[in-house]
């Protein structure tokens, strides 16, 4: 074993955000940088001697380098075994499943999710614990604290592992197994969903376009959709993972998955369209001529989940992140099950899933998942949609309309202002926080503010408190404006403004979202002075 001393003073600025540590590739390429972070993770894992560690990533630029570093460091730190996906590939949901299935102590997932990849773009490292979920705040804070004091990292002198050949090898004295990243995950999906029903729906002419965005889901989607479910070859588009995602943002939203959106709105549209992100935990759902907002998708999946065999006995509860629309709350009320509201980031669902309080969880940012693993899961969401559609034999549009007719419709949009100067973003939040006490009772046009706060979450399982998780301004009738700063950006600050308006059943259910949100957008500008603070007259991204 070799001990490497970190020459300069301890690193600063390694504060992990919403989901692990994300920085530019160039930052990770600095001597000792990745090693420092990985060693800090290893230093806070108790009783690791002899245990199994899972390692994999989304295939982006720099993935293989960090995997080799991490394997050598794992050997020096006394782990008993490393499991690594072939080609260095493991989607985030597949890694979560592998950690659980193989009884690993945890896993390193190398990804910056939906952020672009390449030498000048982003890289990331996140640590998942033995239940397969993202490390909770208690652990990410301990890792961060360790990065501030660490003086050495441990490695063994050994060559690179051949990541492209399945099988076993030793690094130092530690066995390393290169495993098929897809098979276990695809098998898990077969236990949850009725593949026969979907196969016969496909045989009956049901068609799909799935855009893997040249990211990690390509091999998974090809196996599951084309090989196991019988969708036509070519159903999976951009199915080869590329180190730079073909110069695109692997972010499945209406901006970056524009080609899919246009296909689905055009005359050649298949019945169903979907996409996933860099690391495979997000999903975008578009029916022929009908985009489904992620918040609505969560509600529609919760309402129909009992049609899939994995959820036939019903849901114990549902959970959504605070900025996610309240559409799922109405489904939960109708089903007579609890609905939890958590801060942004999947780690907050972990305790609810572990305690059996929630079965399905979701976020407005295209994240949906269930208690089958401890991460959000893009292909899982697509398969649940396919299962529901195969049973109900409805189009996406017809299903959405039936849903709104029963529950009402939550018109919803998110406006992102990217790369703002940090000080200006902080000033905006500070000004708004100071204004909170005087907001309730104020009227803006026809809108009446009924309350406002900076969201505090008290975890119902372990009682931990997370403060200042986003400012919510609530209006009469169920409309809301929510504002928070991103914890995953790598350049300046990103302001997210979430807008929601509720129309009850029997109301205006068939309108265009921008028109329905116009008054709320104007009210947000009046209250927050977004253009003054950001220097922008319009958001950079609307989803
Ligand atoms: C964003 C989303 C959040 C999501 C997080 C990680 O965080 O808003 O809902 O959990 O990304 O997603 P932020 O702090 O930038 O708003 V990802 O697909 O790791 O896969
Ligand atoms: Co992701």
Coordinates of C-alpha atoms and ligand atoms in Angstrom, one line a residue:
X1 CA 0.0 0.0 0.0
X2 CA 1.2 3.5 -0.7
X3 CA 0.2 6.6 1.2
X4 CA 0.1 9.8 -0.8
X5 CA 0.6 13.0 1.1
X6 CA -1.5 15.9 -0.1
X7 CA 1.1 18.6 -0.5
X8 CA -0.9 21.8 -0.2
X9 CA -3.3 22.8 2.5
X10 CA -6.5 20.9 2.6
X11 CA -8.9 21.5 -0.3
X12 CA -11.8 23.9 0.1
X13 CA -14.9 24.2 -2.0
X14 CA -15.8 20.5 -2.2
X15 CA -19.2 21.1 -0.7
X16 CA -21.5 18.5 -2.3
X17 CA -24.8 19.8 -3.6
X18 CA -28.2 18.3 -4.2
X19 CA -26.6 15.1 -5.4
X20 CA -22.9 14.5 -4.8
X21 CA -20.0 16.6 -5.9
X22 CA -20.2 18.1 -9.4
X23 CA -17.5 20.2 -11.0
X24 CA -15.8 20.8 -14.3
X25 CA -13.7 17.9 -15.6
X26 CA -10.7 20.2 -15.3
X27 CA -11.3 20.6 -11.6
X28 CA -11.4 16.8 -11.2
X29 CA -8.2 16.5 -13.2
X30 CA -6.1 18.5 -10.7
X31 CA -3.6 16.3 -8.9
X32 CA -5.2 14.8 -5.7
X33 CA -8.6 16.3 -6.3
X34 CA -10.7 13.2 -7.1
X35 CA -8.5 11.1 -4.8
X36 CA -9.1 13.6 -1.9
X37 CA -12.8 13.3 -2.3
X38 CA -12.8 9.5 -2.7
X39 CA -10.5 9.1 0.3
X40 CA -12.8 11.4 2.3
X41 CA -15.7 9.1 1.5
X42 CA -13.8 6.0 2.4
X43 CA -12.6 7.6 5.7
X44 CA -16.2 8.1 6.8
X45 CA -17.3 4.6 6.0
X46 CA -17.1 2.5 9.2
X47 CA -16.4 -1.2 9.2
X48 CA -15.5 -1.3 5.5
X49 CA -12.8 -4.1 5.9
X50 CA -13.8 -7.0 3.8
X51 CA -17.0 -5.5 2.4
X52 CA -18.2 -5.1 -1.2
X53 CA -18.1 -1.8 -3.0
X54 CA -19.9 -1.1 -6.3
X55 CA -18.4 1.3 -8.8
X56 CA -19.8 2.5 -12.1
X57 CA -20.7 5.6 -14.0
X58 CA -22.6 7.1 -16.9
X59 CA -19.8 6.7 -19.4
X60 CA -18.9 10.4 -19.7
X61 CA -15.4 11.7 -20.3
X62 CA -13.1 11.0 -17.4
X63 CA -15.2 8.1 -16.2
X64 CA -12.7 5.4 -16.8
X65 CA -9.8 7.3 -15.3
X66 CA -11.6 7.9 -12.0
X67 CA -12.8 4.3 -11.9
X68 CA -9.2 3.0 -12.1
X69 CA -8.2 5.4 -9.4
X70 CA -11.1 4.4 -7.2
X71 CA -10.4 0.6 -7.6
X72 CA -6.8 1.0 -6.6
X73 CA -7.8 3.2 -3.6
X74 CA -10.5 0.7 -2.6
X75 CA -7.9 -2.0 -2.5
X76 CA -5.6 0.1 -0.3
X77 CA -8.5 1.0 2.0
X78 CA -9.3 -2.7 2.8
X79 CA -12.5 -3.3 0.9
X80 CA -13.1 -7.0 0.3
X81 CA -14.3 -6.8 -3.3
X82 CA -15.2 -4.3 -6.0
X83 CA -18.0 -4.9 -8.5
X84 CA -17.7 -2.7 -11.6
X85 CA -20.0 -2.4 -14.6
X86 CA -18.5 -3.5 -17.9
X87 CA -17.1 -0.5 -19.8
X88 CA -17.4 1.4 -16.5
X89 CA -21.1 1.6 -17.1
X90 CA -23.8 1.5 -14.5
X91 CA -26.9 3.7 -14.6
X92 CA -27.7 5.3 -11.2
X93 CA -30.8 3.0 -10.8
X94 CA -28.9 -0.1 -11.8
X95 CA -26.1 0.8 -9.3
X96 CA -28.7 1.3 -6.6
X97 CA -30.1 -2.2 -7.4
X98 CA -26.7 -3.8 -7.5
X99 CA -25.7 -2.4 -4.1
X100 CA -28.9 -3.9 -2.6
X101 CA -28.8 -7.2 -4.5
X102 CA -25.2 -7.9 -3.8
X103 CA -25.2 -6.8 -0.2
X104 CA -22.6 -4.1 -0.9
X105 CA -21.7 -1.5 1.8
X106 CA -22.2 1.2 -0.8
X107 CA -21.2 2.4 -4.2
X108 CA -19.5 5.2 -6.1
X109 CA -21.6 6.5 -9.0
X110 CA -19.6 8.7 -11.3
X111 CA -21.9 11.1 -13.1
X112 CA -22.9 14.7 -13.4
X113 CA -26.4 13.4 -14.4
X114 CA -28.0 15.6 -17.0
X115 CA -25.1 18.1 -17.2
X116 CA -23.1 18.0 -20.4
X117 CA -19.9 15.9 -20.7
X118 CA -16.5 16.2 -22.4
X119 CA -13.1 17.7 -21.5
X120 CA -14.6 21.2 -21.0
X121 CA -17.8 20.0 -19.4
X122 CA -18.9 18.4 -16.1
X123 CA -18.0 15.4 -14.0
X124 CA -19.3 14.2 -10.7
X125 CA -19.0 11.7 -7.9
X126 CA -21.7 10.6 -5.6
X127 CA -21.7 8.0 -2.8
X128 CA -24.7 5.7 -2.2
X129 CA -25.1 3.8 1.1
X130 CA -25.9 0.1 1.7
X131 CA -29.6 0.5 1.1
X132 CA -28.8 1.7 -2.4
X133 CA -29.8 5.3 -1.8
X134 CA -27.9 8.6 -1.9
X135 CA -25.9 9.3 1.2
X136 CA -28.1 11.2 3.6
X137 CA -27.1 14.7 4.7
X138 CA -25.5 13.4 7.9
X139 CA -23.0 11.5 5.8
X140 CA -22.5 14.1 3.1
X141 CA -21.7 16.6 5.8
X142 CA -19.2 14.2 7.4
X143 CA -17.6 13.7 4.0
X144 CA -17.4 17.4 3.4
X145 CA -15.9 18.0 6.9
X146 CA -13.3 15.3 6.1
X147 CA -12.3 17.0 2.9
X148 CA -11.3 20.0 5.0
X149 CA -8.8 18.1 7.2
X150 CA -7.6 15.3 5.0
X151 CA -3.8 15.1 4.6
X152 CA -3.3 11.8 2.8
X153 CA -4.9 9.2 0.5
X154 CA -4.2 5.5 0.1
X155 CA -3.5 3.5 -3.0
X156 CA -1.9 0.4 -4.2
X157 CA 0.6 0.2 -7.1
X158 CA -1.3 -1.8 -9.7
X159 CA -2.1 -1.6 -13.4
X160 CA -5.4 -0.7 -14.9
X161 CA -8.3 -3.3 -14.8
X162 CA -9.6 -4.3 -18.3
X163 CA -13.0 -2.9 -17.9
X164 CA -14.3 -4.3 -21.2
X165 CA -14.0 -8.0 -20.4
X166 CA -16.4 -9.7 -18.0
X167 CA -14.8 -11.7 -15.2
X168 CA -12.6 -11.5 -12.2
X169 CA -9.1 -10.1 -11.5
X170 CA -7.1 -9.0 -8.5
X171 CA -5.9 -5.5 -7.7
X172 CA -3.4 -5.8 -4.9
X173 CA -5.0 -8.6 -3.0
X174 CA -8.6 -7.4 -3.6
X175 CA -10.8 -9.2 -6.1
X176 CA -12.4 -7.1 -8.8
X177 CA -15.3 -8.4 -10.8
X178 CA -16.4 -6.8 -14.1
X179 CA -20.1 -7.5 -14.4
X180 CA -22.9 -7.1 -16.9
X181 CA -24.4 -3.8 -16.0
X182 CA -27.8 -4.6 -17.6
X183 CA -29.0 -8.1 -16.8
X184 CA -29.8 -7.8 -13.1
X185 CA -31.7 -4.6 -13.7
X186 CA -33.7 -5.9 -16.6
X187 CA -34.6 -8.9 -14.5
X188 CA -35.8 -6.7 -11.7
X189 CA -38.1 -4.8 -14.2
X190 CA -39.6 -8.1 -15.2
X191 CA -40.7 -8.8 -11.6
X192 CA -42.5 -5.5 -11.4
X193 CA -44.3 -5.1 -14.7
X194 CA -46.4 -7.3 -16.9
X195 CA -44.1 -7.9 -19.8
X196 CA -46.6 -10.2 -21.5
X197 CA -49.3 -7.5 -21.5
X198 CA -46.9 -4.9 -22.9
X199 CA -45.6 -7.4 -25.5
X200 CA -49.1 -8.2 -26.8
X201 CA -49.9 -4.4 -26.9
X202 CA -46.7 -4.0 -29.0
X203 CA -47.6 -6.9 -31.2
X204 CA -51.0 -5.2 -31.7
X205 CA -49.3 -2.2 -33.3
X206 CA -48.3 0.0 -30.3
X207 CA -45.2 2.0 -31.2
X208 CA -42.7 4.0 -29.2
X209 CA -39.6 6.3 -29.7
X210 CA -37.2 6.2 -26.8
X211 CA -34.3 8.8 -26.8
X212 CA -31.4 7.6 -24.8
X213 CA -29.6 10.9 -25.6
X214 CA -26.3 9.0 -26.2
X215 CA -26.1 8.5 -22.5
X216 CA -26.2 5.5 -20.1
X217 CA -29.7 4.1 -20.8
X218 CA -28.9 3.1 -24.3
X219 CA -27.9 -0.5 -23.5
X220 CA -30.6 -0.9 -20.9
X221 CA -33.3 0.4 -23.2
X222 CA -32.2 -1.7 -26.2
X223 CA -32.3 -4.9 -24.0
X224 CA -35.6 -4.2 -22.4
X225 CA -37.6 -2.5 -25.1
X226 CA -36.3 -4.1 -28.3
X227 CA -35.1 -7.5 -27.1
X228 CA -37.5 -8.4 -24.2
X229 CA -40.6 -6.4 -25.2
X230 CA -40.5 -6.7 -29.0
X231 CA -40.5 -3.1 -30.0
X232 CA -39.1 -2.6 -33.5
X233 CA -35.4 -2.1 -34.0
X234 CA -34.7 1.6 -34.0
X235 CA -37.2 2.2 -31.2
X236 CA -34.2 3.2 -29.1
X237 CA -32.6 6.3 -30.6
X238 CA -29.2 7.7 -29.7
X239 CA -28.6 4.4 -28.0
X240 CA -24.8 4.3 -27.9
X241 CA -23.3 6.0 -24.7
X242 CA -20.8 8.6 -25.9
X243 CA -18.2 10.4 -23.7
X244 CA -19.6 13.8 -24.7
X245 CA -23.2 12.7 -25.3
X246 CA -22.8 13.7 -28.9
X247 CA -22.3 17.3 -27.8
X248 CA -25.8 17.5 -26.3
X249 CA -27.1 18.1 -22.8
X250 CA -28.4 14.7 -21.8
X251 CA -31.3 16.4 -20.1
X252 CA -34.7 15.0 -21.0
X253 CA -36.7 18.2 -21.1
X254 CA -38.5 20.1 -23.8
X255 CA -35.4 22.1 -24.6
X256 CA -32.8 19.4 -24.8
X257 CA -35.0 16.6 -26.1
X258 CA -36.5 18.9 -28.7
X259 CA -36.2 16.4 -31.5
X260 CA -38.3 13.9 -29.6
X261 CA -40.8 16.6 -28.8
X262 CA -41.1 17.6 -32.4
X263 CA -41.5 14.0 -33.5
X264 CA -44.3 13.5 -31.0
X265 CA -46.2 16.6 -32.0
X266 CA -45.8 15.9 -35.7
X267 CA -47.6 13.7 -38.2
X268 CA -45.1 10.8 -37.9
X269 CA -45.5 10.4 -34.2
X270 CA -45.5 7.0 -32.6
X271 CA -48.0 6.2 -29.8
X272 CA -45.5 6.9 -27.1
X273 CA -42.3 8.9 -26.6
X274 CA -39.8 8.9 -23.8
X275 CA -36.3 9.9 -22.9
X276 CA -33.8 9.6 -20.1
X277 CA -30.9 11.6 -18.8
X278 CA -27.1 11.1 -18.5
X279 CA -27.2 8.6 -15.6
X280 CA -30.6 7.1 -16.3
X281 CA -32.5 8.3 -13.3
X282 CA -34.8 10.8 -15.1
X283 CA -37.6 10.4 -17.5
X284 CA -39.6 12.5 -20.0
X285 CA -43.0 11.3 -21.1
X286 CA -44.7 12.6 -24.3
X287 CA -47.7 10.9 -25.9
X288 CA -48.7 11.5 -29.4
X289 CA -49.6 15.2 -29.4
X290 CA -49.5 15.3 -25.6
X291 CA -46.6 16.3 -23.3
X292 CA -47.1 15.1 -19.8
X293 CA -45.5 17.3 -17.1
X294 CA -43.4 15.3 -14.7
X295 CA -45.7 16.4 -11.8
X296 CA -48.7 15.1 -13.7
X297 CA -46.8 11.9 -14.7
X298 CA -46.2 11.2 -11.0
X299 CA -49.9 11.7 -10.3
X300 CA -51.0 9.5 -13.2
X301 CA -48.5 6.8 -12.3
X302 CA -49.7 6.8 -8.7
X303 CA -53.3 6.5 -9.9
X304 CA -52.6 3.6 -12.2
X305 CA -49.8 1.7 -10.4
X306 CA -52.1 -1.0 -9.1
X307 CA -52.4 -2.2 -12.7
X308 CA -48.8 -3.4 -12.6
X309 CA -48.1 -6.6 -10.8
X310 CA -45.4 -5.1 -8.5
X311 CA -47.9 -2.7 -7.1
X312 CA -51.1 -4.8 -7.3
X313 CA -51.7 -4.6 -3.6
X314 CA -51.8 -0.8 -3.7
X315 CA -49.5 2.0 -2.5
X316 CA -48.5 2.6 1.2
X317 CA -48.1 6.3 0.5
X318 CA -46.6 8.7 -2.0
X319 CA -44.1 11.5 -1.6
X320 CA -43.1 14.5 -3.8
X321 CA -40.5 17.2 -3.5
X322 CA -41.9 20.6 -2.3
X323 CA -41.6 22.3 -5.7
X324 CA -43.4 19.4 -7.5
X325 CA -47.0 20.2 -8.2
X326 CA -49.8 19.1 -5.9
X327 CA -51.4 16.9 -8.5
X328 CA -50.3 13.7 -6.7
X329 CA -51.7 15.0 -3.4
X330 CA -55.2 14.7 -4.9
X331 CA -54.6 11.1 -6.0
X332 CA -53.3 10.3 -2.5
X333 CA -56.4 11.8 -1.0
X334 CA -58.7 9.8 -3.3
X335 CA -56.8 6.6 -2.5
X336 CA -56.8 7.4 1.2
X337 CA -53.0 7.2 1.6
X338 CA -50.5 9.7 3.0
X339 CA -48.6 12.1 0.8
X340 CA -45.3 13.5 2.1
X341 CA -43.7 16.8 0.9
X342 CA -39.9 16.7 1.1
X343 CA -37.1 19.1 0.1
X344 CA -35.6 18.8 -3.4
X345 CA -33.2 15.8 -4.0
X346 CA -33.8 12.1 -3.9
X347 CA -32.0 11.6 -0.6
X348 CA -35.0 12.9 1.3
X349 CA -37.2 10.1 0.1
X350 CA -34.8 7.4 1.5
X351 CA -36.2 7.3 5.0
X352 CA -39.8 7.2 3.8
X353 CA -39.0 4.3 1.5
X354 CA -37.0 2.5 4.1
X355 CA -39.8 2.9 6.7
X356 CA -42.5 1.7 4.3
X357 CA -44.3 5.1 4.5
X358 CA -44.1 5.8 0.7
X359 CA -44.1 3.4 -2.3
X360 CA -43.9 5.9 -5.1
X361 CA -42.0 9.2 -5.1
X362 CA -41.3 11.9 -7.6
X363 CA -39.9 15.3 -8.4
X364 CA -40.9 18.0 -10.9
X365 CA -37.4 17.6 -12.5
X366 CA -38.4 14.4 -14.4
X367 CA -37.6 12.1 -11.5
X368 CA -40.0 9.3 -10.6
X369 CA -39.3 6.0 -8.7
X370 CA -40.5 3.6 -6.2
X371 CA -39.4 1.4 -3.3
X372 CA -37.9 -1.2 -5.7
X373 CA -34.6 0.6 -5.3
X374 CA -33.5 3.8 -3.6
X375 CA -33.0 6.1 -6.5
X376 CA -35.3 7.7 -9.1
X377 CA -35.5 5.5 -12.1
X378 CA -36.1 6.6 -15.7
X379 CA -36.8 3.3 -17.4
X380 CA -39.0 2.2 -14.5
X381 CA -41.2 5.2 -15.1
X382 CA -41.4 4.4 -18.8
X383 CA -42.3 0.8 -18.1
X384 CA -45.0 1.7 -15.6
X385 CA -46.5 4.0 -18.2
X386 CA -46.3 1.2 -20.8
X387 CA -47.9 -1.2 -18.4
X388 CA -50.8 1.1 -17.6
X389 CA -51.4 1.9 -21.2
X390 CA -51.3 -1.7 -22.2
X391 CA -53.9 -2.6 -19.6
X392 CA -56.2 0.4 -20.2
X393 CA -55.8 0.5 -23.9
X394 CA -55.9 4.3 -23.9
X395 CA -53.7 6.9 -25.7
X396 CA -51.6 9.1 -23.4
X397 CA -53.8 12.1 -24.3
X398 CA -57.0 10.2 -23.4
X399 CA -55.5 9.0 -20.2
X400 CA -54.4 12.6 -19.3
X401 CA -57.8 14.0 -20.0
X402 CA -59.6 11.3 -18.0
X403 CA -57.2 12.1 -15.1
X404 CA -57.9 15.8 -15.2
X405 CA -61.6 15.3 -15.5
X406 CA -61.5 13.3 -12.2
X407 CA -58.9 15.2 -10.2
X408 CA -58.6 18.7 -11.8
X409 CA -55.5 19.9 -13.5
X410 CA -52.3 21.5 -12.1
X411 CA -50.9 23.8 -14.8
X412 CA -47.2 23.9 -14.2
X413 CA -43.9 25.3 -15.5
X414 CA -40.4 25.9 -14.2
X415 CA -38.3 28.9 -15.3
X416 CA -34.6 28.6 -14.9
X417 CA -32.2 31.6 -14.8
X418 CA -28.7 30.0 -15.3
X419 CA -25.2 31.3 -14.6
X420 CA -26.2 34.3 -12.5
X421 CA -23.6 35.9 -10.3
X422 CA -23.7 34.2 -7.0
X423 CA -23.9 37.4 -5.0
X424 CA -26.8 38.7 -7.1
X425 CA -28.7 35.4 -6.6
X426 CA -28.0 35.5 -2.9
X427 CA -29.3 39.1 -2.8
X428 CA -32.5 38.1 -4.5
X429 CA -33.2 35.3 -1.9
X430 CA -32.2 37.6 1.0
X431 CA -34.6 40.3 -0.1
X432 CA -37.4 37.8 -0.6
X433 CA -36.8 36.2 2.8
X434 CA -37.0 39.5 4.4
X435 CA -40.3 40.2 2.7
X436 CA -41.9 36.9 3.7
X437 CA -43.7 38.1 6.9
X438 CA -45.6 40.8 5.1
X439 CA -46.8 38.7 2.2
X440 CA -49.8 36.9 3.6
X441 CA -53.0 38.8 2.8
X442 CA -51.4 40.9 0.0
X443 CA -53.4 41.0 -3.2
X444 CA -51.7 41.3 -6.7
X445 CA -54.3 41.7 -9.4
X446 CA -56.9 39.0 -8.8
X447 CA -54.5 36.9 -6.8
X448 CA -54.6 36.7 -3.0
X449 CA -51.5 35.5 -1.1
X450 CA -52.6 33.2 1.6
X451 CA -49.1 32.4 3.1
X452 CA -45.4 32.3 2.5
X453 CA -42.4 30.7 4.1
X454 CA -38.9 29.3 3.5
X455 CA -39.6 25.5 3.6
X456 CA -38.4 23.6 6.6
X457 CA -38.6 19.8 6.5
X458 CA -38.8 17.7 9.6
X459 CA -38.1 14.1 8.6
X460 CA -41.0 12.0 10.0
X461 CA -38.7 9.0 10.4
X462 CA -35.5 10.3 12.1
X463 CA -36.7 13.8 13.1
X464 CA -33.8 15.6 11.4
X465 CA -34.6 19.1 10.4
X466 CA -33.6 20.7 7.0
X467 CA -34.1 24.4 6.8
X468 CA -34.3 27.0 4.0
X469 CA -35.2 24.5 1.3
X470 CA -37.0 27.0 -1.0
X471 CA -39.3 29.9 -0.6
X472 CA -43.0 29.2 -1.3
X473 CA -45.6 31.8 -1.9
X474 CA -49.1 30.3 -1.7
X475 CA -52.2 31.8 -3.3
X476 CA -55.9 31.3 -2.8
X477 CA -57.2 28.4 -4.8
X478 CA -54.0 26.3 -4.7
X479 CA -51.7 28.3 -7.0
X480 CA -48.1 28.6 -5.9
X481 CA -44.8 30.3 -6.8
X482 CA -41.7 28.6 -5.4
X483 CA -38.1 29.9 -5.7
X484 CA -34.9 28.2 -4.8
X485 CA -31.2 28.1 -6.0
X486 CA -29.9 25.0 -7.7
X487 CA -27.5 22.7 -5.8
X488 CA -26.3 21.0 -8.9
X489 CA -25.1 23.7 -11.2
X490 CA -21.3 24.1 -11.9
X491 CA -21.2 27.7 -13.0
X492 CA -22.4 30.7 -11.0
X493 CA -25.9 30.3 -9.5
X494 CA -29.1 29.0 -11.1
X495 CA -32.4 30.4 -9.9
X496 CA -35.4 28.1 -10.3
X497 CA -38.8 29.6 -10.3
X498 CA -41.6 27.1 -10.1
X499 CA -45.2 28.1 -11.1
X500 CA -48.3 26.2 -10.5
X501 CA -52.0 27.0 -11.0
X502 CA -54.8 24.6 -10.0
X503 CA -58.0 24.3 -12.0
X504 CA -60.6 22.0 -10.4
X505 CA -62.5 19.3 -12.2
X506 CA -65.2 21.0 -14.3
X507 CA -62.9 24.1 -14.7
X508 CA -60.8 25.1 -17.7
X509 CA -58.9 21.9 -18.3
X510 CA -58.0 22.2 -22.0
X511 CA -56.0 25.5 -22.1
X512 CA -52.4 26.3 -23.0
X513 CA -50.0 26.4 -20.0
X514 CA -48.3 29.8 -20.7
X515 CA -51.7 31.5 -20.9
X516 CA -52.9 29.9 -17.7
X517 CA -49.7 30.9 -15.9
X518 CA -49.5 34.5 -17.2
X519 CA -50.9 36.3 -14.2
X520 CA -48.8 34.2 -11.8
X521 CA -45.6 35.0 -13.8
X522 CA -46.4 38.7 -13.6
X523 CA -47.1 38.4 -9.9
X524 CA -43.8 36.7 -9.3
X525 CA -42.0 39.5 -11.1
X526 CA -43.8 42.1 -9.0
X527 CA -43.0 40.3 -5.8
X528 CA -39.4 39.1 -6.5
X529 CA -38.1 41.6 -9.1
X530 CA -36.5 38.8 -11.0
X531 CA -35.3 40.9 -13.9
X532 CA -33.8 43.5 -11.7
X533 CA -31.9 41.0 -9.7
X534 CA -30.8 38.7 -12.5
X535 CA -30.4 41.3 -15.2
X536 CA -32.4 39.1 -17.5
X537 CA -35.8 39.8 -19.1
X538 CA -36.6 36.2 -19.6
X539 CA -35.6 32.8 -18.3
X540 CA -32.9 30.8 -20.0
X541 CA -34.8 27.5 -19.9
X542 CA -38.6 26.9 -19.5
X543 CA -39.7 23.4 -18.8
Ligands
LIG1 C1 -31.8 19.2 -9.7 C2 -33.3 18.9 -9.6 C3 -33.6 18.0 -8.4 C4 -32.8 16.7 -8.7 C5 -31.3 17.0 -8.8 C6 -30.5 15.7 -9.1 O1 -31.3 19.8 -8.5 O2 -34.0 20.1 -9.4 O3 -35.0 17.7 -8.4 O4 -33.0 15.8 -7.6 O5 -31.1 17.9 -9.9 O6 -31.0 15.2 -10.3 P1 -31.1 21.3 -8.4 O7 -30.5 21.5 -7.0 O8 -30.1 21.7 -9.5 O9 -32.4 22.0 -8.5 V1 -30.0 14.2 -11.2 O10 -30.9 13.6 -12.4 O11 -28.8 13.8 -10.2 O12 -29.9 13.0 -11.6
LIG2 CO1 -29.8 12.0 -13.4

